[in-house]
Amino acid sequence: MAEIRIEHVTKAFGDNVAIDDINLTIEDQEFLVLLGPSGCGKTTLLRAIAGLGMADSGRIAIGGQDVTYLPPGQRQISMVFQSYAIFPHMTVHQNIGFGLLMNKVEKAEIDRRVRSAAELLHIEDLLDRRPSAMSGGQRQRVAVARALAMEAKVLLMDEPLSNLDALLRLEMRAELKRLLADVEATTVYVTHDQIEALSMGDRVAVMLDGKIQQCDAPNTVYESPSNQFVGSFIGNPPMNFMEGTIRRDRDNLTVAVGEHDFSPPEALQPLIRELSGDRVTLGIRAENMETLVAPSSDTVPVTIEVVEPLGAQNLLTAKIGGHRLKVSTHPSLAVAAKQQVHIRLPADQIRWIDPANQSVLYKR
Ligand code: ATP
């Protein structure tokens, strides 16, 4: 069992709090992704788990053992770095076996584990080569094989694919996912690439300013973001946001965006009624709106500013009440810039956000 339990972990560099009172439990053999913009504290958290940077306060346990004060070598972890950190003067075999040699593992056992890890990564034919004679993708495989050969209970990966070109990255993403499903390790994977995070993780912990904003399954993080930041960071294009004005009539509540009135779902009306000001933010994803050529009772008229054909979809830019929205449509819908169309925003697809703290309101 290698559950990782992180309790109230904080780490600052001078006045800069890099991670702020983090609480997170990563289940045994789970693949957890730490996702967030540059500087949000992902690497600092990963290093704290590894024991490479001691936390200022809090506690970390791996497999039920308190490792807060243990050095990295005693934590049963192995790491893959963005820079690969493989040795150019050693062969691939020596590189993969390096950690095992340092741990004084027997030669025959090193050879067995090196070959088995190399086979998993499909680099068994490269074992006698030196990394200088290899491509970036092959070097990356060596770094992953070296981590797997350690047969550690916990695998920590810091942006392992970020040095690869886009196509190779796409390939390695699926390959790593396949590979790690067969390895009985708990994996923590750092990335700032939201597609990588959604496609690989069992759960994604979205970070900002040293705090975890939301930690959930990829679909949940995408469909039900906990706050405006998560909605805007995840998804391409990001979630659209519009500012609405709340109209609290005695037994009716509506929200006006420009000329258009929206009726929030009944379950959310009390929460919107309780908001302190008269503003609420509406969030909706590009693909959750419907574009019609003819008006209907529940559509909003908009003028298209730009049409971007993206192959599988067309992305329209249109304005509602002074807000520019991205709307995706099927390429078969023939529309052009400057044309007026009618957009349906289904009530159950709108996320209602409290502007005071940017959190999304959900039925309590
Ligand atoms: P990136 O994606 O750019 O690597 P990150 O999310 O991994 O970013 P961290 O590297 O964890 O972020 O950094 C978090 C904050 O702590 C940043 O403000 C960074 O400048 C600061 N920081 C990190 N390491 C150090 C250090 N050794 N000394 C001083 N400040 C540091």
Tab-separated table of N, CA and C in Angstrom, residues 236-237 286-287 304 306-310 313-317 325-329:
chain	number	residue	atom	x	y	z
A	236	ASN	N	-10.381	24.239	-23.847
A	236	ASN	CA	-9.863	25.045	-24.944
A	236	ASN	C	-10.937	25.178	-26.001
A	237	PRO	N	-11.615	26.275	-26.160
A	237	PRO	CA	-11.394	27.538	-25.459
A	237	PRO	C	-11.828	27.444	-23.997
A	286	ALA	N	-18.185	26.681	-24.652
A	286	ALA	CA	-18.467	26.924	-26.078
A	286	ALA	C	-19.356	25.835	-26.678
A	287	GLU	N	-19.099	24.587	-26.274
A	287	GLU	CA	-19.830	23.482	-26.919
A	287	GLU	C	-21.192	23.243	-26.287
A	304	ILE	N	-22.374	37.500	-35.483
A	304	ILE	CA	-21.082	36.792	-35.502
A	304	ILE	C	-19.977	37.779	-35.870
A	306	VAL	N	-16.460	36.658	-35.832
A	306	VAL	CA	-15.426	35.870	-36.513
A	306	VAL	C	-15.892	34.421	-36.573
A	307	VAL	N	-15.551	33.735	-37.657
A	307	VAL	CA	-15.756	32.286	-37.742
A	307	VAL	C	-14.381	31.647	-37.910
A	308	GLU	N	-14.032	30.739	-37.006
A	308	GLU	CA	-12.745	30.032	-37.133
A	308	GLU	C	-13.023	28.567	-37.426
A	309	PRO	N	-12.764	28.111	-38.640
A	309	PRO	CA	-12.962	26.686	-38.934
A	309	PRO	C	-11.813	25.872	-38.320
A	310	LEU	N	-12.142	24.899	-37.450
A	310	LEU	CA	-11.086	24.131	-36.779
A	310	LEU	C	-11.144	22.655	-37.156
A	313	GLN	N	-14.871	21.218	-35.711
A	313	GLN	CA	-15.873	22.207	-35.287
A	313	GLN	C	-15.514	23.579	-35.860
A	314	ASN	N	-16.501	24.449	-35.884
A	314	ASN	CA	-16.225	25.859	-36.182
A	314	ASN	C	-16.370	26.626	-34.880
A	315	LEU	N	-15.480	27.560	-34.666
A	315	LEU	CA	-15.557	28.359	-33.453
A	315	LEU	C	-16.016	29.768	-33.840
A	316	LEU	N	-17.171	30.159	-33.289
A	316	LEU	CA	-17.694	31.495	-33.597
A	316	LEU	C	-17.351	32.434	-32.459
A	317	THR	N	-17.075	33.684	-32.780
A	317	THR	CA	-16.987	34.714	-31.749
A	317	THR	C	-18.211	35.591	-31.928
A	325	LEU	N	-18.305	36.023	-26.635
A	325	LEU	CA	-18.387	34.593	-26.326
A	325	LEU	C	-17.786	33.782	-27.455
A	326	LYS	N	-17.224	32.634	-27.083
A	326	LYS	CA	-16.814	31.651	-28.092
A	326	LYS	C	-17.877	30.567	-28.110
A	327	VAL	N	-18.371	30.281	-29.292
A	327	VAL	CA	-19.444	29.305	-29.437
A	327	VAL	C	-19.009	28.276	-30.460
A	328	SER	N	-19.077	26.980	-30.119
A	328	SER	CA	-18.675	26.031	-31.162
A	328	SER	C	-19.906	25.512	-31.888
A	329	THR	N	-19.726	25.329	-33.182
A	329	THR	CA	-20.826	24.841	-34.011
A	329	THR	C	-20.311	23.729	-34.909
